[in-house]
Amino acid sequence: MDEPRGRLTKDGIRLHEPADFAGMHKAGQVAAVILDRVAALVEPGTTTEALDDFIREEVAHLGAESATIGYRGYQHASCISVNHVVCHGIPGAKVLKDGDILNIDVTVIVDGWYGDTSRMYVAGSLPRKAERLIQITHDALFKGIEAVRPGNTFGDIGHAIQSYVEGHRMSVVRDFCGHGLGRVFHAPPNVLHYGRPGSGPRLEEGMFFTIEPMVNLGRPETKVLADDWTAVTRDKSLSAQFEHSVGVTADGCELFTLSPAGKFHPTW
Ligand code: MF3
Ligand code: CO
Ligand code: CO
C-alpha cells in the first residue's frame, strides 16, 4: 500500500492535504463518467451481469482499477441493487423488467485514490411511487451534503438526512453507513445517515468521506441473504440509494463524484 498522507484526528479520521483533492477529483470523475455511460444500457430485457460487464470494460478503458473486484472475495466491478434490494446486490443472470428500479454502485482506484458513487436507474417507465422514493432519497443526500462544513458534526449530517426522509414518511436504513475514504476504500468514521445535531466527531478541512443514504418506502430493517452480500428490506418494500464522495473544504465541501453530464435522475 502507498504511504498515507496527512495526519489523523483523535477519532482516527485522516486530514488530507489541499493537494490531495485533485487526486480524489480525478478518481471521483472516472466513477461518475462510468455511471453516466451505463445509463444507456439500462432497459427491460438486460441482465445485471451485462451492466457489470460493461462497467468492468469502462473501468479498464479509462485506465482505472476496480476497487470492488477482489474486495473481501467480491468478484464484480459494481453492486447492482434492484427494487427491494437495499445494497450490495450481486450482478448476475437477473433480467430487468419494465418498472424495475436499480442502484448501480461503482468504486474505482485512480493513481491510488478511491472514487465511490452510486445512482438510481429505471428499466423502462418509472412507477410514480418509485419516482417519489428516488427523488426524496436524492434530495436527502443533498440535505446531508449541505451540512458538510468545518465546525458542524457528523451527527448534523445524519440528522439533516433523517429528518428530511422521515418528514416524507419514509425510513432511513440503519444497518449500513457511509465511510471515510482516500487512499483506502473504507476508513473511519462511520458516516451514519441518522443522528442528533451536534453529536459525533467534528468536521475538519481535509476529511474525505462518502454519504450514501439508503431510504425505504416501508420499515428500515434489512437482512442479508445467504450469499452473504445482498441486503434486502425485511418487509420487501422498495429501497433507493444515492452516494457521493466528498471532501471538506474551508467553507463547505467539494463533491468529487458529481456527474460531468449533469445526470442523476433515472430518466435522464
Ligand atoms: N461501494 C460500496 C460502498 O459504497 C461498497 C461495495 S463493496 C463490494 O461502500 F464488495 F460489495 F463491492
Ligand atoms: Co461507499
Ligand atoms: Co459505493
PDB file of N, CA and C in Angstrom, residues 103-141:
ATOM      1  N   ASN A 103     -30.134   0.534  -8.144  1.00  0.00           N
ATOM      2  CA  ASN A 103     -28.976   1.343  -7.796  1.00  0.00           C
ATOM      3  C   ASN A 103     -27.745   0.666  -8.385  1.00  0.00           C
ATOM      4  N   ILE A 104     -26.913   1.461  -9.053  1.00  0.00           N
ATOM      5  CA  ILE A 104     -25.620   0.952  -9.526  1.00  0.00           C
ATOM      6  C   ILE A 104     -24.536   1.707  -8.780  1.00  0.00           C
ATOM      7  N   ASP A 105     -23.664   0.938  -8.119  1.00  0.00           N
ATOM      8  CA  ASP A 105     -22.621   1.489  -7.241  1.00  0.00           C
ATOM      9  C   ASP A 105     -21.265   1.064  -7.777  1.00  0.00           C
ATOM     10  N   VAL A 106     -20.441   2.067  -8.101  1.00  0.00           N
ATOM     11  CA  VAL A 106     -19.119   1.799  -8.695  1.00  0.00           C
ATOM     12  C   VAL A 106     -18.041   2.457  -7.843  1.00  0.00           C
ATOM     13  N   THR A 107     -16.986   1.710  -7.567  1.00  0.00           N
ATOM     14  CA  THR A 107     -15.824   2.284  -6.887  1.00  0.00           C
ATOM     15  C   THR A 107     -14.576   1.970  -7.695  1.00  0.00           C
ATOM     16  N   VAL A 108     -13.821   3.014  -8.044  1.00  0.00           N
ATOM     17  CA  VAL A 108     -12.597   2.842  -8.832  1.00  0.00           C
ATOM     18  C   VAL A 108     -11.406   3.386  -8.055  1.00  0.00           C
ATOM     19  N   ILE A 109     -10.240   2.932  -8.472  1.00  0.00           N
ATOM     20  CA  ILE A 109      -8.977   3.453  -7.943  1.00  0.00           C
ATOM     21  C   ILE A 109      -8.221   4.081  -9.106  1.00  0.00           C
ATOM     22  N   VAL A 110      -7.858   5.356  -8.953  1.00  0.00           N
ATOM     23  CA  VAL A 110      -7.073   6.066  -9.966  1.00  0.00           C
ATOM     24  C   VAL A 110      -5.866   6.688  -9.253  1.00  0.00           C
ATOM     25  N   ASP A 111      -4.683   6.342  -9.693  1.00  0.00           N
ATOM     26  CA  ASP A 111      -3.449   6.840  -9.056  1.00  0.00           C
ATOM     27  C   ASP A 111      -3.480   6.641  -7.536  1.00  0.00           C
ATOM     28  N   GLY A 112      -4.105   5.549  -7.099  1.00  0.00           N
ATOM     29  CA  GLY A 112      -4.141   5.236  -5.665  1.00  0.00           C
ATOM     30  C   GLY A 112      -5.297   5.860  -4.900  1.00  0.00           C
ATOM     31  N   TRP A 113      -6.049   6.757  -5.557  1.00  0.00           N
ATOM     32  CA  TRP A 113      -7.191   7.410  -4.894  1.00  0.00           C
ATOM     33  C   TRP A 113      -8.482   6.687  -5.236  1.00  0.00           C
ATOM     34  N   TYR A 114      -9.430   6.634  -4.281  1.00  0.00           N
ATOM     35  CA  TYR A 114     -10.687   5.918  -4.447  1.00  0.00           C
ATOM     36  C   TYR A 114     -11.826   6.880  -4.781  1.00  0.00           C
ATOM     37  N   GLY A 115     -12.605   6.517  -5.792  1.00  0.00           N
ATOM     38  CA  GLY A 115     -13.821   7.258  -6.143  1.00  0.00           C
ATOM     39  C   GLY A 115     -14.994   6.313  -6.007  1.00  0.00           C
ATOM     40  N   ASP A 116     -15.964   6.654  -5.157  1.00  0.00           N
ATOM     41  CA  ASP A 116     -17.070   5.744  -4.801  1.00  0.00           C
ATOM     42  C   ASP A 116     -18.377   6.510  -4.968  1.00  0.00           C
ATOM     43  N   THR A 117     -19.249   6.027  -5.854  1.00  0.00           N
ATOM     44  CA  THR A 117     -20.503   6.742  -6.107  1.00  0.00           C
ATOM     45  C   THR A 117     -21.575   5.785  -6.611  1.00  0.00           C
ATOM     46  N   SER A 118     -22.822   6.120  -6.328  1.00  0.00           N
ATOM     47  CA  SER A 118     -23.922   5.323  -6.855  1.00  0.00           C
ATOM     48  C   SER A 118     -25.118   6.211  -7.172  1.00  0.00           C
ATOM     49  N   ARG A 119     -25.948   5.704  -8.071  1.00  0.00           N
ATOM     50  CA  ARG A 119     -27.156   6.418  -8.519  1.00  0.00           C
ATOM     51  C   ARG A 119     -28.272   5.436  -8.781  1.00  0.00           C
ATOM     52  N   MET A 120     -29.480   5.987  -8.955  1.00  0.00           N
ATOM     53  CA  MET A 120     -30.642   5.168  -9.291  1.00  0.00           C
ATOM     54  C   MET A 120     -30.934   5.239 -10.794  1.00  0.00           C
ATOM     55  N   TYR A 121     -31.429   4.109 -11.311  1.00  0.00           N
ATOM     56  CA  TYR A 121     -31.815   3.969 -12.715  1.00  0.00           C
ATOM     57  C   TYR A 121     -33.170   3.279 -12.764  1.00  0.00           C
ATOM     58  N   VAL A 122     -33.818   3.344 -13.917  1.00  0.00           N
ATOM     59  CA  VAL A 122     -35.064   2.598 -14.097  1.00  0.00           C
ATOM     60  C   VAL A 122     -35.011   1.855 -15.435  1.00  0.00           C
ATOM     61  N   ALA A 123     -35.564   0.655 -15.455  1.00  0.00           N
ATOM     62  CA  ALA A 123     -35.748  -0.087 -16.697  1.00  0.00           C
ATOM     63  C   ALA A 123     -37.134   0.261 -17.224  1.00  0.00           C
ATOM     64  N   GLY A 124     -37.186   0.911 -18.382  1.00  0.00           N
ATOM     65  CA  GLY A 124     -38.483   1.282 -18.948  1.00  0.00           C
ATOM     66  C   GLY A 124     -39.079   2.475 -18.238  1.00  0.00           C
ATOM     67  N   SER A 125     -40.368   2.357 -17.888  1.00  0.00           N
ATOM     68  CA  SER A 125     -41.048   3.525 -17.321  1.00  0.00           C
ATOM     69  C   SER A 125     -41.013   3.482 -15.801  1.00  0.00           C
ATOM     70  N   LEU A 126     -40.899   4.687 -15.232  1.00  0.00           N
ATOM     71  CA  LEU A 126     -40.695   4.828 -13.790  1.00  0.00           C
ATOM     72  C   LEU A 126     -42.045   4.905 -13.077  1.00  0.00           C
ATOM     73  N   PRO A 127     -42.351   3.918 -12.216  1.00  0.00           N
ATOM     74  CA  PRO A 127     -43.615   3.970 -11.474  1.00  0.00           C
ATOM     75  C   PRO A 127     -43.641   5.199 -10.552  1.00  0.00           C
ATOM     76  N   ARG A 128     -44.820   5.774 -10.352  1.00  0.00           N
ATOM     77  CA  ARG A 128     -44.920   7.034  -9.598  1.00  0.00           C
ATOM     78  C   ARG A 128     -44.389   6.914  -8.160  1.00  0.00           C
ATOM     79  N   LYS A 129     -44.715   5.805  -7.497  1.00  0.00           N
ATOM     80  CA  LYS A 129     -44.255   5.616  -6.119  1.00  0.00           C
ATOM     81  C   LYS A 129     -42.736   5.544  -6.050  1.00  0.00           C
ATOM     82  N   ALA A 130     -42.162   4.872  -7.048  1.00  0.00           N
ATOM     83  CA  ALA A 130     -40.703   4.731  -7.091  1.00  0.00           C
ATOM     84  C   ALA A 130     -40.047   6.078  -7.382  1.00  0.00           C
ATOM     85  N   GLU A 131     -40.688   6.862  -8.224  1.00  0.00           N
ATOM     86  CA  GLU A 131     -40.138   8.178  -8.564  1.00  0.00           C
ATOM     87  C   GLU A 131     -40.043   9.056  -7.321  1.00  0.00           C
ATOM     88  N   ARG A 132     -41.086   9.005  -6.508  1.00  0.00           N
ATOM     89  CA  ARG A 132     -41.109   9.791  -5.281  1.00  0.00           C
ATOM     90  C   ARG A 132     -40.002   9.331  -4.331  1.00  0.00           C
ATOM     91  N   LEU A 133     -39.862   8.012  -4.179  1.00  0.00           N
ATOM     92  CA  LEU A 133     -38.803   7.456  -3.321  1.00  0.00           C
ATOM     93  C   LEU A 133     -37.427   7.914  -3.805  1.00  0.00           C
ATOM     94  N   ILE A 134     -37.215   7.843  -5.094  1.00  0.00           N
ATOM     95  CA  ILE A 134     -35.906   8.193  -5.669  1.00  0.00           C
ATOM     96  C   ILE A 134     -35.620   9.678  -5.481  1.00  0.00           C
ATOM     97  N   GLN A 135     -36.630  10.519  -5.707  1.00  0.00           N
ATOM     98  CA  GLN A 135     -36.431  11.970  -5.552  1.00  0.00           C
ATOM     99  C   GLN A 135     -36.104  12.321  -4.097  1.00  0.00           C
ATOM    100  N   ILE A 136     -36.859  11.737  -3.169  1.00  0.00           N
ATOM    101  CA  ILE A 136     -36.620  12.035  -1.741  1.00  0.00           C
ATOM    102  C   ILE A 136     -35.226  11.552  -1.329  1.00  0.00           C
ATOM    103  N   THR A 137     -34.822  10.384  -1.829  1.00  0.00           N
ATOM    104  CA  THR A 137     -33.502   9.843  -1.458  1.00  0.00           C
ATOM    105  C   THR A 137     -32.395  10.735  -1.990  1.00  0.00           C
ATOM    106  N   HIS A 138     -32.538  11.170  -3.240  1.00  0.00           N
ATOM    107  CA  HIS A 138     -31.553  12.083  -3.823  1.00  0.00           C
ATOM    108  C   HIS A 138     -31.471  13.384  -3.030  1.00  0.00           C
ATOM    109  N   ASP A 139     -32.641  13.935  -2.738  1.00  0.00           N
ATOM    110  CA  ASP A 139     -32.662  15.217  -2.025  1.00  0.00           C
ATOM    111  C   ASP A 139     -32.140  15.060  -0.595  1.00  0.00           C
ATOM    112  N   ALA A 140     -32.380  13.888   0.003  1.00  0.00           N
ATOM    113  CA  ALA A 140     -31.860  13.621   1.352  1.00  0.00           C
ATOM    114  C   ALA A 140     -30.332  13.630   1.343  1.00  0.00           C
ATOM    115  N   LEU A 141     -29.743  13.030   0.314  1.00  0.00           N
ATOM    116  CA  LEU A 141     -28.281  13.063   0.204  1.00  0.00           C
ATOM    117  C   LEU A 141     -27.794  14.509   0.187  1.00  0.00           C
TER     118      LEU A 141
END
